[in-house]
mmCIF file of C-alpha atoms and ligand atoms in Angstrom:
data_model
loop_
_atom_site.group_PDB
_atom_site.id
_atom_site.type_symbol
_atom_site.label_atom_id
_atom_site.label_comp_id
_atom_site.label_asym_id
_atom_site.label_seq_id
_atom_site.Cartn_x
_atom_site.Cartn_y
_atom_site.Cartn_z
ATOM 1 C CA UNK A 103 -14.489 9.553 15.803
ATOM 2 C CA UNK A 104 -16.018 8.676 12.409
ATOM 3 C CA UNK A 105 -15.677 5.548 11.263
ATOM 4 C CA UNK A 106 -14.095 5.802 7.739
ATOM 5 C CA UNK A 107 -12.656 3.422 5.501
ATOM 6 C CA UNK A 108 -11.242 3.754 1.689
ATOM 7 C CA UNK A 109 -10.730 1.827 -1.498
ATOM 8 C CA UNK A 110 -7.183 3.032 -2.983
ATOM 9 C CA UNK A 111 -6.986 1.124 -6.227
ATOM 10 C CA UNK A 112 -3.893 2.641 -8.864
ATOM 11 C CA UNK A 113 -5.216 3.862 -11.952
ATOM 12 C CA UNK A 114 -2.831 1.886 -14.025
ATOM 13 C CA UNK A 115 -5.463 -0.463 -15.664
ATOM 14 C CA UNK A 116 -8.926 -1.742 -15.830
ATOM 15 C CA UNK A 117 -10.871 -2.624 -12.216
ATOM 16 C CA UNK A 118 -11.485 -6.507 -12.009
ATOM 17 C CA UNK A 119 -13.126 -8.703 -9.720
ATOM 18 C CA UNK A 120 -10.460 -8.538 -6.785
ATOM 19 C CA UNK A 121 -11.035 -4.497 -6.811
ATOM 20 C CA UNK A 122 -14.833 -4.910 -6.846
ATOM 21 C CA UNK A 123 -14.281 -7.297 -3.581
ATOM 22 C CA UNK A 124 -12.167 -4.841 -1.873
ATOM 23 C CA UNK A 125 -14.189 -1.976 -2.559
ATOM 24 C CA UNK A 126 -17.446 -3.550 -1.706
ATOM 25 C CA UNK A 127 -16.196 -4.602 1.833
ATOM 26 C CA UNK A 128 -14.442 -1.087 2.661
ATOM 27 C CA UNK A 129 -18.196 0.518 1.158
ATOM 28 C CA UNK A 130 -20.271 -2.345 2.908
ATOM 29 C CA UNK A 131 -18.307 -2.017 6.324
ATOM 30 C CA UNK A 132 -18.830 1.730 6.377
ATOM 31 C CA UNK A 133 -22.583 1.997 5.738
ATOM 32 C CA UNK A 134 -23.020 -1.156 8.664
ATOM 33 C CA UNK A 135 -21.147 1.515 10.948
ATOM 34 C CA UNK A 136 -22.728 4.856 9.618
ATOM 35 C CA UNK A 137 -19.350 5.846 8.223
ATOM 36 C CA UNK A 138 -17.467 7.310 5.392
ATOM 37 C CA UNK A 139 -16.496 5.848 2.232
ATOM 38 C CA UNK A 140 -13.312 7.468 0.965
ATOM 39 C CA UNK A 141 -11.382 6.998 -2.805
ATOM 40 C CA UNK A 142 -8.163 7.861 -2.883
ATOM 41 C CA UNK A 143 -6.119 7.628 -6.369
ATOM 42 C CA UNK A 144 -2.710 5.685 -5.543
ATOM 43 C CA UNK A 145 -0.570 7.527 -8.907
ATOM 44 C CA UNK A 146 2.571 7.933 -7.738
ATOM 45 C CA UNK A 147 4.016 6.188 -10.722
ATOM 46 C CA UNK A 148 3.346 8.634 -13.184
ATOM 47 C CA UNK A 149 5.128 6.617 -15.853
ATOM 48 C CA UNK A 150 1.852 4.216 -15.326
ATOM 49 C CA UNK A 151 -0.966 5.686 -14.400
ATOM 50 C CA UNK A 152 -3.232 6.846 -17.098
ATOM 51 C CA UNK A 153 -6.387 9.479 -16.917
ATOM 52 C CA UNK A 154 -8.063 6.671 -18.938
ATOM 53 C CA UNK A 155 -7.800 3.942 -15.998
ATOM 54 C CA UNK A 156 -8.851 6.947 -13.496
ATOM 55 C CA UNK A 157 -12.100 7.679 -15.332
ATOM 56 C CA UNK A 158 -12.583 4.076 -15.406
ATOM 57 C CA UNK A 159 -12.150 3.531 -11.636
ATOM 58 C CA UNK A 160 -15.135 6.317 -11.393
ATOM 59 C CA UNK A 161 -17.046 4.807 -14.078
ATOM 60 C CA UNK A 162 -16.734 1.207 -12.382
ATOM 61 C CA UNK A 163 -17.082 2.117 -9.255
ATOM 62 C CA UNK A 164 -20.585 4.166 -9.843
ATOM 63 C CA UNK A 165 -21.934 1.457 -11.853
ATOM 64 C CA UNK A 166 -21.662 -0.606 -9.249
ATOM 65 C CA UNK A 167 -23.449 1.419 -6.490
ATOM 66 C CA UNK A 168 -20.582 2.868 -4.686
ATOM 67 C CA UNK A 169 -20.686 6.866 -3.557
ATOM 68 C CA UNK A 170 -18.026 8.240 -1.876
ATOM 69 C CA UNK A 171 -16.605 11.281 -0.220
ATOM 70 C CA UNK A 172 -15.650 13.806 -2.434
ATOM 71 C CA UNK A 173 -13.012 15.298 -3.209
ATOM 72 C CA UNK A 174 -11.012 12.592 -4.204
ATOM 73 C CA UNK A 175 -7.431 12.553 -2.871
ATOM 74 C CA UNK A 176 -5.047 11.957 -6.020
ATOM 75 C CA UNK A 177 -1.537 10.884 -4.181
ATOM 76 C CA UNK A 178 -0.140 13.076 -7.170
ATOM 77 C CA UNK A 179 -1.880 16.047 -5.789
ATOM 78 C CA UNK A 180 0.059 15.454 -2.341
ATOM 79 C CA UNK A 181 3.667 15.041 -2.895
ATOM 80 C CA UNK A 182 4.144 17.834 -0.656
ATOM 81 C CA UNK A 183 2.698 15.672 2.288
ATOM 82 C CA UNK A 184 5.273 13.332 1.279
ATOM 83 C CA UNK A 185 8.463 15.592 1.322
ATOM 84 C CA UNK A 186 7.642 16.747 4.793
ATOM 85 C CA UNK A 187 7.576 13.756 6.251
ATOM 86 C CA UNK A 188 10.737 13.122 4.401
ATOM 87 C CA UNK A 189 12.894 16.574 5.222
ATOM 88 C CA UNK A 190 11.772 15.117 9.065
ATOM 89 C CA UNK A 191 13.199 11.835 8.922
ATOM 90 C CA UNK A 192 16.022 12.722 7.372
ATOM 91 C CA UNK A 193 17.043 15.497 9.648
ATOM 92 C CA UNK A 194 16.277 13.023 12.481
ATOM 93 C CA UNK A 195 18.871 10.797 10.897
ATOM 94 C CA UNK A 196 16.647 7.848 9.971
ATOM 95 C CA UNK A 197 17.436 8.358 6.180
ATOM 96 C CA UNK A 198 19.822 7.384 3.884
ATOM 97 C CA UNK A 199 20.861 7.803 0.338
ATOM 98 C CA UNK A 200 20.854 5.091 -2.029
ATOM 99 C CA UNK A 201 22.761 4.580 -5.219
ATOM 100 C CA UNK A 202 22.351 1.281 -6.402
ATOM 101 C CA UNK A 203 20.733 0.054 -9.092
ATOM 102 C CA UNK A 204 18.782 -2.874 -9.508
ATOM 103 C CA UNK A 205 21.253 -5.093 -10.144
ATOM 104 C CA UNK A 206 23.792 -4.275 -7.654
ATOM 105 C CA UNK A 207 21.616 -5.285 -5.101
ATOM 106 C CA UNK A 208 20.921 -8.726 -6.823
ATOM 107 C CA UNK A 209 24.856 -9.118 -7.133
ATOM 108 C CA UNK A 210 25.522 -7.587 -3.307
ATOM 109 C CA UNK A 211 22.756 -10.030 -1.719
ATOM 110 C CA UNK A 212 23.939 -13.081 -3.855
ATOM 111 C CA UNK A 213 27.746 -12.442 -2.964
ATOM 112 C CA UNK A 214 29.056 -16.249 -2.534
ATOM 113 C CA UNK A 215 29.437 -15.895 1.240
ATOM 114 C CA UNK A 216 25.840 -14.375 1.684
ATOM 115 C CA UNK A 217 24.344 -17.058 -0.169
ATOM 116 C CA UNK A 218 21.362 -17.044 -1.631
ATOM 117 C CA UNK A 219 19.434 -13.902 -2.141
ATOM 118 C CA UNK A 220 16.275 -12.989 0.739
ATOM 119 C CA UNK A 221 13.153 -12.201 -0.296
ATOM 120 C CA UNK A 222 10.976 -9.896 1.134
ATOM 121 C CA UNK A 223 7.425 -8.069 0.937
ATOM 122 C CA UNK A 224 9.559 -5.519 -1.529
ATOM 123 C CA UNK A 225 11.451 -8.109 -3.314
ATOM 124 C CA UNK A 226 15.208 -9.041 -2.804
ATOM 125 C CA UNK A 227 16.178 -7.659 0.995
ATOM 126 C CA UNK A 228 18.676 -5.036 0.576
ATOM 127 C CA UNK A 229 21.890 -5.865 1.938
ATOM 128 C CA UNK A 230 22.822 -2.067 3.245
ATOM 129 C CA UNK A 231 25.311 -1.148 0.859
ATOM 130 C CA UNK A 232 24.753 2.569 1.315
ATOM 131 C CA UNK A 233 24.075 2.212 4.768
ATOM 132 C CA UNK A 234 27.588 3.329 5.806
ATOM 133 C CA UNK A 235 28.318 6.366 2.878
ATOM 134 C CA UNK A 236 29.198 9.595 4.711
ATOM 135 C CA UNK A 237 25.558 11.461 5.344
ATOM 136 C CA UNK A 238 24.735 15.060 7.075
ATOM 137 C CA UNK A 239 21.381 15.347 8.177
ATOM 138 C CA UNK A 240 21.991 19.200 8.035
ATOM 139 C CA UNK A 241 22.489 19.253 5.013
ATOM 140 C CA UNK A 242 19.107 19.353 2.533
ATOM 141 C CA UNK A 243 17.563 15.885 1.690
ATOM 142 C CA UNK A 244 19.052 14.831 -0.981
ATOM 143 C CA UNK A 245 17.314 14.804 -4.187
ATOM 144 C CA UNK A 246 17.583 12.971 -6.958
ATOM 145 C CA UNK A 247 17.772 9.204 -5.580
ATOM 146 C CA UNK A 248 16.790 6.789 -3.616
ATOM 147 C CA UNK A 249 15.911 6.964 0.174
ATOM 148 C CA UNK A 250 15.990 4.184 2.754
ATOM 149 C CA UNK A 251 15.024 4.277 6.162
ATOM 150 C CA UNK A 252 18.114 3.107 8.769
ATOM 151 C CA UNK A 253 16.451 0.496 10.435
ATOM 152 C CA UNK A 254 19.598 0.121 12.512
ATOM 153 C CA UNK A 255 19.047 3.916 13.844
ATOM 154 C CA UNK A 256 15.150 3.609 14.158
ATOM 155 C CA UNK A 257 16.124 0.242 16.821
ATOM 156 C CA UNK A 258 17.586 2.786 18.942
ATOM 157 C CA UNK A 259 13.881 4.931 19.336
ATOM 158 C CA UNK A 260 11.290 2.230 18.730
ATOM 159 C CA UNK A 261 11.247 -0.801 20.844
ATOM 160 C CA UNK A 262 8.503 -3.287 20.864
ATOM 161 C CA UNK A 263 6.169 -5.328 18.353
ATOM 162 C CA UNK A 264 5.018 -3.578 15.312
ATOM 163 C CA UNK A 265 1.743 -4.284 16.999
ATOM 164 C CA UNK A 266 -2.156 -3.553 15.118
ATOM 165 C CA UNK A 267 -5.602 -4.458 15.246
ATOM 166 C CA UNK A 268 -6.583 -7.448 12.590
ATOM 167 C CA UNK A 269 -10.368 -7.479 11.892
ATOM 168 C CA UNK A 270 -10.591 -9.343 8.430
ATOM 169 C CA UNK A 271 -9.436 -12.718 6.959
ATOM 170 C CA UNK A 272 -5.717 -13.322 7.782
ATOM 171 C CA UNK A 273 -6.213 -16.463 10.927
ATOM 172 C CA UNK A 274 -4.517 -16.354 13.317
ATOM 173 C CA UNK A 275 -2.618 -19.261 12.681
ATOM 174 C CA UNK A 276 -1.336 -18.589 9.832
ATOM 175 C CA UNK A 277 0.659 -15.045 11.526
ATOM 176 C CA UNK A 278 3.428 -15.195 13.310
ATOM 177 C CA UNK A 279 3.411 -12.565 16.445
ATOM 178 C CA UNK A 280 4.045 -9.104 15.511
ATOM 179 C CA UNK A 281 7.344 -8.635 14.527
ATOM 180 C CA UNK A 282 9.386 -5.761 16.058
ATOM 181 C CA UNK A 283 12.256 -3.498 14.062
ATOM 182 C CA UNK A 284 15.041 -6.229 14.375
ATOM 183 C CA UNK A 285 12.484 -8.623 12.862
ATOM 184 C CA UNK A 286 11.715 -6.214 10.265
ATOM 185 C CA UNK A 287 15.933 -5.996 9.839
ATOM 186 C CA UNK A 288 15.707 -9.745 8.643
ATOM 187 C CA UNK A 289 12.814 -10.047 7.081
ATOM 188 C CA UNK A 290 12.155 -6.732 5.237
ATOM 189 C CA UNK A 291 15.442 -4.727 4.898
ATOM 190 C CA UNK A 292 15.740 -1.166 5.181
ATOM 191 C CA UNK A 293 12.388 -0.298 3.344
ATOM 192 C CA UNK A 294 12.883 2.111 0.105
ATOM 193 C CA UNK A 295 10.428 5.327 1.249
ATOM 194 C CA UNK A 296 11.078 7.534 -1.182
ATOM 195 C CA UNK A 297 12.337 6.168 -4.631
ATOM 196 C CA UNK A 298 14.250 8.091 -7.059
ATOM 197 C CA UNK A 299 12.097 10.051 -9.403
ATOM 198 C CA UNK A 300 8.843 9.660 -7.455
ATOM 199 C CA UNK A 301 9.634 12.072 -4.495
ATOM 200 C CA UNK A 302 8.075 8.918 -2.678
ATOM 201 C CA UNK A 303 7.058 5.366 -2.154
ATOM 202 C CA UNK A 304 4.012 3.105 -1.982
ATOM 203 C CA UNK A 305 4.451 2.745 1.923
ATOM 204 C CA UNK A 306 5.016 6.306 2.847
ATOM 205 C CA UNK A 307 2.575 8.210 0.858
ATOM 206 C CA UNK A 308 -0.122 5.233 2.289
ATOM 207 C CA UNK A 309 0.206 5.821 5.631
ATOM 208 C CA UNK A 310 0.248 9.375 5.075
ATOM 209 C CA UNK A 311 -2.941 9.777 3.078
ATOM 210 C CA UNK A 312 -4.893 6.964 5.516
ATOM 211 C CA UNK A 313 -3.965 9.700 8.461
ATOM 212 C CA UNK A 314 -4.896 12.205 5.889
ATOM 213 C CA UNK A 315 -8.075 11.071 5.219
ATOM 214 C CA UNK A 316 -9.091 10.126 8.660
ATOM 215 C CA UNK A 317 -9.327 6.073 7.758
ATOM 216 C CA UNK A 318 -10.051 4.152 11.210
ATOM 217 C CA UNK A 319 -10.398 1.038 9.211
ATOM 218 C CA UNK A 320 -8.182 -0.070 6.117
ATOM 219 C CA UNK A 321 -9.861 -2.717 4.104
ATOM 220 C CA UNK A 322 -6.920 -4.605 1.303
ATOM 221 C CA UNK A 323 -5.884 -8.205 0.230
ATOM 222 C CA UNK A 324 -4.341 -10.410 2.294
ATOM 223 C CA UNK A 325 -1.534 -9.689 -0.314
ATOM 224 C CA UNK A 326 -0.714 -6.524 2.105
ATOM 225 C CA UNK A 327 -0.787 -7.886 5.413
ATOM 226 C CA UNK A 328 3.389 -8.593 5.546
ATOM 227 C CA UNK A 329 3.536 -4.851 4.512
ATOM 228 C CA UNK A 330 1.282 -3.386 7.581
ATOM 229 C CA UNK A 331 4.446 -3.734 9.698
ATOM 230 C CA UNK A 332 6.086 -1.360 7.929
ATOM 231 C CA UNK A 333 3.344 0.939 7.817
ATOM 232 C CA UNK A 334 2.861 0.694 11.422
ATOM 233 C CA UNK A 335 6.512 1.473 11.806
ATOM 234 C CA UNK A 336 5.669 4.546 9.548
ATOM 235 C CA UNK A 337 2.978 5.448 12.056
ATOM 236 C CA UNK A 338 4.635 5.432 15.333
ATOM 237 C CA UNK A 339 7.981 7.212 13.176
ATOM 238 C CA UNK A 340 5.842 9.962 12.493
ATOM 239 C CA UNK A 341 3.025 10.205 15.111
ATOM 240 C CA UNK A 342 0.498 8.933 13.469
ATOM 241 C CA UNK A 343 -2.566 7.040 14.648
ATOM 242 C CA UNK A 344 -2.640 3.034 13.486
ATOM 243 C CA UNK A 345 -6.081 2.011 12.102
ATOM 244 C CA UNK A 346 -7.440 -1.024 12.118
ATOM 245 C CA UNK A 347 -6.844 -3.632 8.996
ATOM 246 C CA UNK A 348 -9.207 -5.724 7.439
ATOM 247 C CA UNK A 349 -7.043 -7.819 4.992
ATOM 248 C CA UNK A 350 -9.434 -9.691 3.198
ATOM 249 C CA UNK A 351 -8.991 -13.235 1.228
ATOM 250 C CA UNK A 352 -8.035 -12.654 -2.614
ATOM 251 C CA UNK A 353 -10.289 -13.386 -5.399
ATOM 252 C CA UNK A 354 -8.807 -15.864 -7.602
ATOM 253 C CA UNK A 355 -9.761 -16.956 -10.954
ATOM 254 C CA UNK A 356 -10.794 -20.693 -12.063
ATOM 255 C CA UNK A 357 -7.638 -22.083 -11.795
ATOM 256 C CA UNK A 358 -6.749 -20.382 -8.531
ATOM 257 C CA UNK A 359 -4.412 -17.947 -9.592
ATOM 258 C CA UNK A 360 -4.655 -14.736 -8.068
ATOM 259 C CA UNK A 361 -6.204 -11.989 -10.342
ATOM 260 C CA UNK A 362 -3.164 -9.540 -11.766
ATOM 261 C CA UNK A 363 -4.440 -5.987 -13.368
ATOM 262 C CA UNK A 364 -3.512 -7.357 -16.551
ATOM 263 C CA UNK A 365 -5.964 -10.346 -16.647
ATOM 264 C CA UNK A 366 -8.185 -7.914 -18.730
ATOM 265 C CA UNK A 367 -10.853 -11.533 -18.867
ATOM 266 C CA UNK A 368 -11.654 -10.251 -15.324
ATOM 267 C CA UNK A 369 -12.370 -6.556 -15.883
ATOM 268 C CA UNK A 370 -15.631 -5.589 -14.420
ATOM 269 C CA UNK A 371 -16.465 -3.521 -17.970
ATOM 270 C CA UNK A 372 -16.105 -6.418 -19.745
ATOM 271 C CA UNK A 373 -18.886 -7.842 -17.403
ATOM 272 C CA UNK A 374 -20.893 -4.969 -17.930
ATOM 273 C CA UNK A 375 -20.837 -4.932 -21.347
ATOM 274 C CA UNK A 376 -21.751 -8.658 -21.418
ATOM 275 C CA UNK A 377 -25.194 -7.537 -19.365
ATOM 276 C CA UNK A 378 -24.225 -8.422 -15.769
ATOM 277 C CA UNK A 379 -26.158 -6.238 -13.202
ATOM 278 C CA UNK A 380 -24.142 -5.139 -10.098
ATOM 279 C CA UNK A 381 -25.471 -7.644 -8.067
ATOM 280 C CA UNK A 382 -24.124 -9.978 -10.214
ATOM 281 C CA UNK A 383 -20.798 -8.557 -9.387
ATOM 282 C CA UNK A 384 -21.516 -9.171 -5.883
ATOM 283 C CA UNK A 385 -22.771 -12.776 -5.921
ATOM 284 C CA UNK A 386 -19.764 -13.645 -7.962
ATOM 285 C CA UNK A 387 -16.943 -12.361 -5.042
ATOM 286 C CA UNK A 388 -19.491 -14.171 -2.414
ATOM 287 C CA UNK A 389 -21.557 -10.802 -1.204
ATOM 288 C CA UNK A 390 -25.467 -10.665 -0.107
ATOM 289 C CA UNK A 391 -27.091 -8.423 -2.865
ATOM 290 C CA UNK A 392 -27.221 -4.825 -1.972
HETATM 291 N N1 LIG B 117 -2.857 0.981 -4.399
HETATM 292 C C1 LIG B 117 -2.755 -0.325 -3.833
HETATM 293 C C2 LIG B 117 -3.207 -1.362 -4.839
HETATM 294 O O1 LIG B 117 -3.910 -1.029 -5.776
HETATM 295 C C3 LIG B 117 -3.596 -0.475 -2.574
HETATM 296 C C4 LIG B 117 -2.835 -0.134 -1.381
HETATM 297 C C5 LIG B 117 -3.563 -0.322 -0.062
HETATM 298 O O2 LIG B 117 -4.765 -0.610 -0.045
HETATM 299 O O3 LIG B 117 -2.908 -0.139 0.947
HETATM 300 O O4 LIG B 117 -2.842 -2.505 -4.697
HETATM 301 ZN ZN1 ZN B 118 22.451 1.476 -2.150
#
C-alpha cells in the first residue's frame, strides 16, 4: 500500500500559519515514508468558496516547496460520490429528514425540562425532533433538506468503540477511550450528513474523498480529533478503510488564540510580500529547514 497523506484546506480565504503547519507535516511525513502528497479542495459551500482563495492555496502552497499529486480533487467536482453514499444509507434506513431550522433546535434543546442546551463537535446537540416523522426508505431520498443519520438505528448494526490509530499530538491523557455509537448519542447527536442545499456535509464528503484518494495517513489540528469518531462511524457505515490520524497541536498567535481564516495578520502572502523565505515559514511553526 502507498503511503499517502493530504492537506484539504477550504478555499474560502487566505492560507495562514496554521495551514502552512498542517501542510508541511502531511508533505514532510510523506517524503520520510516515500509517499504521496495529495490536495484536495474542501468547497462544498459554494456560497464561500471563491476561485480567488483556490488560486491562492496553489500559489501558497508552491511558494513554499510543496508538489503534489495531480489532479486535484475539488469536493465540488464529486457530489456524485456523495449522493451514492447517501441513496445507500437512506435505503438502509439510517437516514432521516430534517426540517428544522436553526432556531428550533436552540428552542427544542433549551425546553425548560431539558435544561440547558449540549454542545457538541457540530454545535448545539440535536434533540431528534424529526427523528420520529413518518419516513419510507423506498421511496427516493428526499431532496431538498436536511439529512441526519439515526444513530438510534445504526446502534442496532455497529457495536463497539469507534476505535482508530492516533500517531500525532493529541496525549493520551487528555482522550477519553474511544467512544462507541451510544457515546456518540450523548455527546454528538445524530450528525447532519447531508445539509440542505449542499447535497452533503463536511463529514461525509471527508471520509469519502480520504478513501477516494487512497489517504493511509490524515494529518489535521487537534481541532478535529472529537470529529474522527464520526468519521470512523462513516467508515465502518460504508465499508471503508480507517486511516491513521495525525492531529497535530494548533498554531496560535501571540496571545494564544488560535489562528481563524480571517486573521488576515497571519496570511502566509502577507509574509511573502514582507521578504520571508519559506524556511522562514518553517522555523516560525517549529520545523527543521527543508
Ligand atoms: N477542510 C477542513 C479545514 O480546512 C479540513 C478537514 C480535514 O482535514 O479533515 O479545516
Ligand atoms: Zn429536525
Amino acid at each position: 500500500m502507498i503511503f499517502r497523506t493530504r492537506f484539504a484546506p477550504s478555499p474560502t480565504g487566505p492560507l495562514h500559519l496554521g495551514h502552512a503547519y498542517s501542510a508541511l507535516l502531511a508533505y514532510d511525513l510523506a517524503r520520510r515514508h516515500d509517499g504521496e502528497f495529495l490536495l484536495r479542495i474542501e468547497d462544498i459551500d459554494q456560497s464561500r468558496a471563491k476561485a480567488v482563495w483556490e488560486q491562492q492555496i496553489y500559489d501558497d502552497l508552491s511558494w513554499l516547496g510543496l508538489r503534489w499529486e495531480t489532479p486535484v480533487l475539488r469536493q465540488s467536482d464529486n457530489l456524485a460520490t456523495y449522493s451514492v453514499a447517501l441513496d445507500e444509507l437512506w435505503k438502509r434506513g439510517l437516514l432521516y429528514p430534517c426540517y428544522c431550522k436553526r432556531r428550533d433546535i436552540r428552542e427544542a434543546a433549551a425546553a425548560p425540562q431539558e435544561g440547558a442546551p449540549l454542545l457538541g463537535p457540530d454545535g448545539i446537540i440535536y434533540p431528534g425532533t424529526c427523528r420520529t416523522l413518518p419516513r419510507d426508505p423506498n421511496a427516493p431520498l428526499p431532496d431538498n433538506t436536511a439529512l441526519r443519520l439515526d444513530l438510534e438505528a445504526v446502534k442496532q448494526v455497529i457495536s463497539g468503540p469507534l476505535a482508530f490509530e492516533e500517531t500525532g499530538d493529541v496525549l493520551q491523557a487528555e482522550t477519553t477511550p474511544h467512544p462507541d455509537v451510544a457515546d456518540l448519542q450523548q455527546s454528538v447527536g445524530d450528525v447532519v450528513v447531508s445539509r440542505r442545499d449542499m447535497g452533503t456535509s463536511y463529514h461525509l464528503s471527508v471520509v469519502l474523498d480520504d478513501a477516494h484518494q487512497g489517504i493511509t495517513h490524515v494529518v489535521r489540528g487537534k481541532d478535529l480529533y472529537d470529529a474522527t469518531p464520526i468519521h470512523v462511524l462513516l467508515q465502518k457505515l460504508l465499508d471503508l478503510p480507517t486511516p491513521s490520524y495525525f492531529h497535530h497541536r494548533l498554531i496560535r498567535d501571540d496571545k494564544g488564540k488560535r489562528l481563524a481564516k480571517r486573521d488576515d495578520a497571519r496570511a502566509l502572502s502577507k509574509f511573502r510580500a514582507e521578504g520571508a523565505t519559506p524556511d522562514d515559514i518553517r522555523r516560525m511553526v517549529g520545523l527543521l529547514p527543508s
